[in-house]
DNA sequence: GTTGACAGGTTGTTATGACATGCTAATGTG
DNA sequence: CACATTAGCATGTCATAACAACCTGTCAAC
């Protein structure tokens, strides 16, 4: 065997990736590989990590803080830092549908139903998710049917602001991940999302798309996603079929 | 007028509350009082705050970081720190029901329907939200009807682990905030929650409690809440009436 | 045996300092 | 006037240092 688990990864100081970020990635990877038994034990102390990787304690703490904000570890004064248990996995509807389904070990599918360009955000979504000044301008609209392992799961209507994505054309849309496209071409990534979730009955045309009966109980989610700089990234209305459940994992309280 | 908006609050160094936390509270309060116009402008720079409050830049940054993690501000390198827009308000079902409804300017109501003690967590909730080793022991069960302005909104079943709340008795439950009781007597506070949300039809007994028709579409939420140290705080199943929408605000992506 | 004091290790808080990186607006140049 | 340059200011990263607060296990005293 040439690979050795104890092989210690090093921090590249010449890299443009910050040291704390590199350390966070290393720790995240190591934690993911732990058994349940090992998860009950503390991680190496800040002092140990500092010496091991040749970093100051401030940098080590920055790495641990970033893992803590993602809900992967917690720290207890006087005791140490510990991995958390991951309790819920599945589809949240908040991240990239493609990525979430794949991570769940299933096969995502997407059918583009319609695309268009509109001068203003439709009133139907504007009244659910308040629109700030200057946000309601020209949008690109995209209607998709989402499938998991070939089964229709949701009907999604998305509006993308042309102000944020200049030169975005309906023709750019493919079956692939929309988020990847936006990241590659405009370097923009979603950072936060607000959502409204409510129960409803399936309208006839939605029922037909989801292969359910009209009037069946469905879940309707309205989302607005923003970048780290609080720019509206997209607005989405999703209608999920009965029997499907949304999972909201690691929501920070207080 | 004796009150002056420009009256500058000071940091109490002798307080047991950390300086960065005091500063974060001050800034949060000031940001909340800003007009929409003022929100577009940058906050004072880190250097300014450092001089104004007599704190090091590290401490100022710590305060800003804590506000950033709550989604109240964002920082842009080379430009400054800015307040974010608050887009969604309402009831998330994740925090204290009492507190959320009050903050929304409405009047919360609670009717205790039943209380009991059980030796094990019921299988119905255990299969929705996985139970780790040692978590399924004795629980105190609480069934409540939730009202907003007198209108029945949800039926909630909560299970609280006796391991975390020794001496908790069904008789301790009142119409007041359960979270306040737990914080006061055991010093424990919820930090994270995982949830599963799905559409369903109202069962007859639930329909009667919510004053809706059997078969009406309802929203069912299963939640597990944990403390900062990843101990299970409570498990809850909530059934919400049609027309009511859950809000998930400021969910961190990536 | 139980209790209490204590030592040692851990995270929490805070300071000072330095340099890197990115943005804005003023400046200067053609 | 239009445009490139640049100085200054903003946040980002990282180091060293010190003390506070807290937890756990050890060991002595009762």
XYZ file of C-alpha atoms (C1' of nucleotides) in Angstrom:
568
model
C 0.000 0.000 0.000
C 1.348 3.363 -0.926
C -1.415 5.330 0.714
C -1.102 5.857 4.418
C -3.902 7.224 6.521
C -1.415 8.858 8.815
C 0.097 10.724 5.887
C -0.208 14.270 7.087
C -1.367 16.905 4.679
C 0.530 20.148 4.791
C -0.520 23.765 4.481
C 0.754 25.437 1.339
C 1.779 28.898 2.397
C 2.353 30.007 -1.179
C -1.184 29.080 -2.198
C -3.740 31.799 -2.763
C -6.115 29.765 -0.582
C -5.847 31.081 2.999
C -4.209 28.812 5.543
C -7.282 28.668 7.783
C -9.361 27.589 4.816
C -6.921 24.848 3.899
C -6.910 23.613 7.483
C -10.704 23.684 7.612
C -10.838 21.559 4.468
C -8.347 19.073 5.885
C -10.252 18.782 9.160
C -13.605 18.487 7.418
C -12.250 15.658 5.324
C -10.767 13.900 8.342
C -13.968 14.278 10.350
C -16.039 12.843 7.523
C -13.895 9.713 7.625
C -14.350 9.137 11.364
C -16.310 6.192 12.753
C -19.146 6.831 15.189
C -16.904 5.797 18.032
C -14.179 8.214 17.070
C -16.722 10.999 16.770
C -17.305 10.920 20.505
C -13.678 11.834 21.146
C -12.345 15.351 21.039
C -10.413 16.665 18.078
C -6.765 17.575 18.642
C -6.539 20.676 20.812
C -5.926 24.075 19.278
C -2.399 23.992 20.612
C -1.742 20.600 19.037
C -3.083 21.688 15.675
C -1.064 24.864 15.912
C 2.142 22.918 16.427
C 1.261 20.176 13.947
C 0.588 22.489 11.039
C 2.899 25.313 11.965
C 0.114 27.847 12.303
C -0.700 30.348 15.002
C -3.557 29.613 17.344
C -5.554 32.442 15.795
C -5.445 30.727 12.432
C -6.391 27.365 13.922
C -9.320 28.948 15.726
C -10.441 30.603 12.501
C -10.554 27.194 10.837
C -12.523 25.698 13.731
C -14.922 28.651 13.748
C -15.714 28.145 10.087
C -16.472 24.473 10.743
C -18.585 25.445 13.743
C -20.628 27.863 11.643
C -21.336 25.005 9.270
C -22.489 22.875 12.188
C -19.713 20.309 11.793
C -18.010 20.802 15.158
C -18.646 22.493 18.465
C -16.257 23.718 21.125
C -16.615 23.435 24.870
C -14.501 25.605 27.094
C -12.121 23.577 29.207
C -12.871 20.335 27.336
C -12.000 20.652 23.673
C -13.636 20.649 20.251
C -15.832 17.789 19.085
C -17.470 16.646 15.865
C -21.268 16.930 15.792
C -23.653 14.208 14.749
C -25.260 14.680 11.377
C -28.903 13.918 11.821
C -30.732 14.736 8.625
C -29.748 14.366 5.007
C -31.830 14.711 1.891
C -33.210 17.368 -0.382
C -33.642 20.811 1.106
C -34.604 22.574 -2.089
C -32.213 25.311 -0.996
C -29.035 24.229 -2.715
C -28.452 23.065 -6.252
C -31.062 20.404 -7.002
C -28.591 18.487 -9.143
C -25.918 18.463 -6.460
C -28.295 17.614 -3.635
C -29.816 14.642 -5.395
C -26.411 13.298 -6.435
C -25.055 13.625 -2.901
C -28.074 11.659 -1.826
C -26.998 8.839 -4.115
C -29.873 9.311 -6.549
C -30.097 10.395 -10.165
C -31.382 13.910 -10.799
C -33.325 14.739 -13.930
C -34.437 18.052 -15.374
C -36.826 18.899 -18.181
C -36.991 22.493 -19.339
C -40.635 23.316 -19.878
C -40.411 26.968 -20.877
C -38.091 29.952 -20.948
C -38.735 33.613 -21.543
C -37.633 37.133 -20.799
C -39.859 39.491 -18.855
C -39.610 43.208 -18.153
C -40.783 42.955 -14.580
C -41.028 40.359 -11.841
C -44.538 38.855 -11.870
C -46.815 40.149 -9.132
C -47.622 36.626 -7.945
C -44.114 36.097 -6.593
C -43.537 39.727 -5.653
C -46.331 39.620 -3.117
C -45.000 36.506 -1.420
C -41.401 37.659 -1.177
C -41.124 41.428 -0.827
C -39.171 43.164 -3.590
C -36.756 45.925 -2.649
C -36.250 48.994 -4.742
C -34.527 48.226 -8.033
C -34.941 44.462 -7.705
C -38.055 44.052 -9.799
C -36.519 44.921 -13.157
C -35.973 42.704 -16.223
C -35.725 38.999 -15.468
C -35.074 35.774 -17.266
C -37.731 33.181 -16.508
C -37.205 29.444 -16.476
C -39.773 26.722 -15.868
C -38.433 23.254 -15.156
C -39.725 19.858 -14.167
C -37.475 18.154 -11.629
C -37.111 14.391 -11.462
C -35.411 11.966 -9.112
C -34.634 8.558 -10.562
C -37.078 9.345 -13.363
C -39.989 10.206 -11.057
C -41.363 13.749 -11.354
C -40.819 15.524 -8.024
C -41.418 19.219 -8.509
C -42.378 21.984 -10.885
C -40.075 24.958 -10.534
C -40.409 28.514 -11.793
C -37.244 30.559 -11.436
C -36.629 34.245 -12.140
C -33.077 35.499 -12.522
C -32.393 39.256 -12.454
C -30.722 40.494 -15.632
C -29.099 43.226 -13.573
C -26.940 40.587 -11.888
C -26.449 38.345 -14.901
C -25.971 40.584 -17.940
C -26.070 38.761 -21.273
C -27.923 35.814 -19.753
C -30.192 34.407 -22.458
C -32.879 31.748 -22.266
C -30.802 29.800 -24.783
C -28.064 29.426 -22.160
C -30.213 27.090 -20.103
C -29.376 23.411 -20.280
C -30.310 20.312 -18.345
C -27.157 20.739 -16.289
C -26.704 22.636 -13.047
C -27.824 26.234 -13.343
C -25.737 27.206 -10.320
C -22.592 25.895 -11.984
C -23.308 27.945 -15.076
C -23.802 31.102 -13.061
C -20.662 30.472 -11.013
C -18.543 29.811 -14.071
C -19.677 32.720 -16.173
C -20.327 35.423 -13.595
C -18.422 34.173 -10.557
C -21.517 34.546 -8.413
C -22.575 32.098 -5.738
C -25.611 31.865 -3.474
C -24.892 32.531 0.202
C -28.247 32.877 1.950
C -31.838 32.008 1.250
C -35.211 33.068 2.625
C -38.180 30.819 2.055
C -41.918 30.599 2.584
C -43.444 27.126 2.671
C -47.156 26.418 2.600
C -49.559 23.579 1.906
C -51.882 23.711 -1.093
C -53.905 21.580 -3.476
C -52.466 20.628 -6.850
C -53.871 22.617 -9.764
C -54.862 20.519 -12.787
C -51.898 21.377 -15.007
C -49.443 20.874 -12.151
C -51.079 17.577 -11.262
C -50.624 16.364 -14.800
C -46.923 17.232 -14.781
C -46.348 15.526 -11.451
C -48.521 12.534 -12.391
C -50.813 13.027 -9.420
C -54.519 13.777 -9.073
C -55.804 17.359 -9.109
C -56.512 18.461 -5.538
C -53.839 16.255 -4.025
C -51.962 17.995 -1.211
C -48.731 19.566 -2.401
C -46.055 21.659 -0.792
C -45.364 25.081 -2.274
C -42.057 26.778 -1.504
C -41.209 30.365 -2.427
C -37.545 31.185 -2.154
C -35.331 34.173 -2.667
C -31.613 33.490 -2.736
C -28.978 36.168 -2.271
C -25.219 36.373 -2.636
C -22.855 37.068 0.246
C -23.206 40.734 -0.687
C -26.966 40.575 -0.354
C -27.735 40.835 -4.062
C -30.785 38.889 -5.201
C -29.471 35.840 -7.009
C -32.768 34.207 -7.975
C -36.388 33.849 -6.961
C -38.046 30.473 -7.205
C -41.460 28.960 -6.704
C -41.388 25.191 -6.339
C -44.348 22.832 -6.123
C -43.484 19.463 -4.623
C -45.491 16.277 -4.988
C -47.121 14.573 -2.008
C -44.965 11.953 -0.303
C -41.868 14.052 -0.894
C -40.352 15.804 2.104
C -38.125 18.839 2.280
C -35.260 18.625 4.737
C -33.862 21.692 6.424
C -30.576 20.681 7.987
C -28.533 22.605 10.508
C -30.574 25.748 10.758
C -28.956 28.120 13.187
C -31.179 29.422 15.973
C -30.724 32.445 18.216
C -35.953 65.989 25.416
C -33.614 64.057 27.625
C -32.982 61.256 25.188
C -30.412 61.904 22.537
C -29.889 59.577 19.646
C -26.261 60.534 19.486
C -25.757 59.459 23.083
C -23.017 56.927 22.673
C -23.205 53.703 24.578
C -19.999 52.556 26.166
C -18.421 49.155 26.615
C -18.319 48.033 30.215
C -14.952 46.373 30.661
C -15.828 45.128 34.112
C -18.911 43.328 32.845
C -18.879 39.579 32.509
C -20.327 40.052 29.019
C -17.451 40.055 26.517
C -16.656 43.344 24.814
C -17.274 41.967 21.315
C -20.699 40.778 22.395
C -21.590 44.152 23.880
C -20.464 45.868 20.694
C -22.476 43.426 18.577
C -25.576 44.220 20.641
C -25.023 47.949 20.268
C -24.532 47.687 16.517
C -27.523 45.391 16.092
C -29.669 47.889 17.927
C -28.364 50.794 15.866
C -28.846 48.915 12.592
C -32.410 48.040 13.509
C -33.148 51.747 13.911
C -31.801 52.718 10.485
C -34.032 53.959 7.693
C -33.937 52.242 4.314
C -31.832 55.070 2.964
C -29.280 54.788 5.729
C -29.080 51.046 5.193
C -27.508 51.578 1.798
C -24.549 53.324 3.400
C -21.611 51.532 4.932
C -21.260 51.116 8.678
C -18.344 52.881 10.349
C -15.092 51.221 9.354
C -13.392 48.754 11.663
C -10.769 51.376 12.436
C -13.410 53.937 13.337
C -15.242 51.539 15.614
C -11.952 50.533 17.177
C -11.147 54.142 18.047
C -14.718 55.034 19.018
C -15.126 52.261 21.550
C -11.529 51.856 22.612
C -11.288 48.282 21.376
C -8.712 46.501 19.293
C -9.524 45.730 15.682
C -9.679 42.013 16.484
C -12.480 42.632 18.947
C -14.368 44.836 16.481
C -14.028 42.198 13.790
C -15.321 39.553 16.182
C -18.436 41.640 16.767
C -18.964 42.130 13.031
C -18.407 38.421 12.381
C -21.121 37.502 14.850
C -23.539 39.870 13.126
C -22.506 38.474 9.753
C -23.224 34.932 10.894
C -26.701 36.072 11.854
C -27.151 37.557 8.395
C -27.455 41.132 9.643
C -24.408 42.594 7.904
C -21.932 41.666 5.207
C -18.411 42.849 4.567
C -16.810 43.664 1.235
C -13.065 43.894 1.022
C -11.943 47.388 0.139
C -15.402 48.904 0.566
C -16.647 48.390 4.098
C -19.377 46.603 6.025
C -23.039 47.064 5.204
C -26.374 46.179 6.740
C -28.356 43.535 4.824
C -31.965 43.894 3.796
C -34.411 41.876 5.830
C -36.689 40.199 3.343
C -38.946 37.818 5.155
C -40.697 37.972 8.481
C -43.208 35.596 9.995
C -43.316 32.314 11.850
C -40.582 29.776 11.180
C -41.720 27.211 13.687
C -38.050 26.863 14.601
C -37.809 29.329 17.442
C -40.057 29.846 20.424
C -43.608 30.067 19.114
C -44.509 32.609 21.775
C -41.582 34.867 20.959
C -41.989 34.575 17.192
C -45.663 35.509 17.204
C -45.084 38.429 19.560
C -42.234 39.768 17.438
C -44.632 39.567 14.534
C -46.983 41.899 16.371
C -49.619 39.245 16.984
C -50.969 37.556 20.075
C -49.856 33.958 20.685
C -52.094 31.484 22.418
C -51.437 27.989 23.721
C -53.775 25.283 24.960
C -52.222 22.247 26.590
C -54.096 19.216 25.284
C -52.195 16.439 27.015
C -49.040 15.634 28.940
C -47.428 12.355 29.869
C -44.186 10.561 30.582
C -42.964 7.779 28.312
C -40.115 5.291 28.651
C -39.064 5.467 25.047
C -39.399 7.828 22.105
C -42.389 6.750 19.964
C -41.437 4.893 16.783
C -43.482 7.276 14.636
C -41.085 10.151 15.244
C -37.989 7.997 15.548
C -38.335 6.815 11.973
C -38.633 10.332 10.606
C -35.715 11.787 12.512
C -32.974 9.242 13.178
C -32.235 8.586 16.849
C -28.622 8.232 17.933
C -27.489 5.834 20.597
C -28.720 6.812 24.044
C -31.152 9.429 22.750
C -34.300 7.344 22.749
C -34.651 6.984 26.526
C -37.333 8.349 28.862
C -39.114 11.442 27.592
C -41.720 13.904 28.728
C -44.465 14.335 26.160
C -46.482 17.491 25.595
C -49.351 18.051 23.163
C -50.377 21.627 22.557
C -52.711 23.582 20.332
C -51.152 26.784 19.065
C -53.181 29.887 18.318
C -52.491 33.246 16.747
C -54.936 36.009 17.632
C -57.306 33.321 18.812
C -57.241 31.325 15.572
C -55.970 27.743 15.846
C -52.788 27.430 13.774
C -51.091 24.171 14.643
C -51.194 20.998 16.685
C -47.811 20.262 18.258
C -46.458 17.128 19.867
C -43.167 17.638 21.674
C -40.887 15.130 23.352
C -38.240 16.329 25.795
C -35.463 13.961 26.927
C -35.398 13.439 30.677
C -31.676 12.822 30.410
C -31.206 16.494 29.589
C -33.915 17.872 31.867
C -33.831 15.879 35.093
C -36.780 16.506 37.407
C -38.891 17.856 34.546
C -42.504 16.926 35.282
C -45.611 17.277 33.146
C -46.957 19.522 35.884
C -44.235 22.061 35.085
C -45.856 22.876 31.771
C -47.755 26.127 31.571
C -49.221 28.284 28.841
C -46.048 30.369 28.882
C -42.914 29.874 26.861
C -41.466 26.402 27.281
C -38.056 27.606 26.097
C -37.957 30.237 28.835
C -38.716 27.609 31.444
C -35.955 25.334 30.194
C -33.475 28.219 30.002
C -34.265 29.419 33.506
C -34.228 26.073 35.269
C -31.531 24.176 33.381
C -29.639 26.935 31.602
C -30.052 25.156 28.289
C -30.782 26.864 24.997
C -31.478 25.597 21.494
C -28.716 26.311 18.980
C -29.501 24.282 15.843
C -32.456 22.531 14.367
C -32.980 19.895 11.694
C -36.407 19.658 10.112
C -38.377 17.595 7.676
C -41.419 19.188 6.053
C -44.060 17.416 4.006
C -47.592 17.934 2.699
C -50.433 15.781 3.973
C -54.186 15.658 4.411
C -55.736 16.572 7.752
C -56.856 13.599 9.832
C -60.350 13.943 11.365
C -59.227 14.686 14.939
C -56.633 17.177 13.766
C -59.156 18.818 11.460
C -61.509 19.306 14.370
C -58.830 20.945 16.505
C -57.788 23.271 13.680
C -61.407 23.989 12.679
C -60.850 22.816 9.122
C -62.344 20.017 7.043
C -60.894 16.501 7.155
C -58.743 15.960 4.077
C -57.769 19.600 3.781
C -54.116 20.030 2.829
C -51.882 20.599 5.847
C -48.183 21.015 6.376
C -46.444 18.560 8.680
C -43.067 19.508 10.155
C -40.828 17.145 12.117
C -38.057 18.871 13.990
C -35.170 17.916 16.211
C -33.507 20.750 18.073
C -30.074 20.504 19.643
C -27.990 22.644 21.973
C -24.673 24.232 21.007
C -23.069 21.084 22.398
C -25.128 18.895 20.105
C -27.366 17.424 22.806
C -30.937 16.718 21.699
C -33.041 19.459 23.228
C -36.475 18.423 21.943
C -38.238 16.628 19.132
C -41.449 18.064 17.747
C -44.091 17.180 15.213
C -46.225 20.131 14.150
C -49.282 20.095 11.916
C -50.085 23.494 10.409
C -53.414 24.569 8.972
C -53.833 25.453 5.293
C -53.307 29.119 4.476
C -50.558 29.348 7.037
C -47.013 29.589 5.736
C -43.772 28.672 7.435
C -40.873 30.983 6.917
C -37.256 29.931 6.798
C -35.231 33.105 7.051
C -31.541 33.576 6.522
C -30.565 30.012 5.874
C -26.870 29.794 5.202
C -25.892 28.011 2.011
C -22.541 26.506 1.046
C -15.551 6.840 51.494
C -16.389 11.496 50.732
C -14.985 15.925 50.203
C -12.061 19.579 48.984
C -8.025 21.864 47.120
C -5.180 22.068 43.372
C -2.493 21.390 39.093
C -2.614 21.088 34.402
C -4.829 21.342 30.133
C -8.422 23.373 27.284
C -11.062 27.028 25.057
C -12.427 32.200 25.509
C -11.106 36.980 25.223
C -8.265 40.738 23.980
C -4.133 43.497 22.631
C -0.526 44.975 19.191
C 1.512 44.650 14.952
C 2.368 43.654 10.186
C 1.493 42.857 5.514
C -1.778 41.405 1.582
C -5.568 42.441 -1.252
C -9.256 44.984 -3.203
C -11.907 49.260 -4.078
C -12.595 54.277 -4.731
C -11.681 58.652 -5.796
C -8.404 62.043 -6.791
C -4.713 63.020 -9.696
C -2.247 63.509 -13.641
C -1.536 62.782 -18.501
C -2.553 62.426 -23.264
C -12.495 65.688 -22.156
C -11.265 60.819 -21.742
C -8.450 57.650 -19.735
C -4.659 55.538 -17.092
C -2.228 55.926 -12.755
C -1.908 56.202 -8.039
C -2.582 57.330 -3.090
C -5.389 56.224 0.494
C -8.539 53.561 2.863
C -11.179 49.471 3.522
C -11.287 44.526 4.812
C -8.548 39.882 4.797
C -4.936 37.148 6.761
C -1.607 35.807 10.123
C 1.812 36.169 13.986
C 2.995 36.590 19.049
C 1.503 37.327 23.548
C -1.010 37.327 27.820
C -4.548 36.400 30.945
C -9.366 34.644 32.129
C -12.624 31.028 32.605
C -13.642 26.424 32.784
C -13.160 21.297 33.192
C -11.087 17.026 34.766
C -8.398 14.049 37.251
C -5.239 13.599 41.238
C -4.255 13.604 45.770
C -4.566 14.967 50.407
C -7.507 15.836 54.327
C -11.392 14.749 56.928
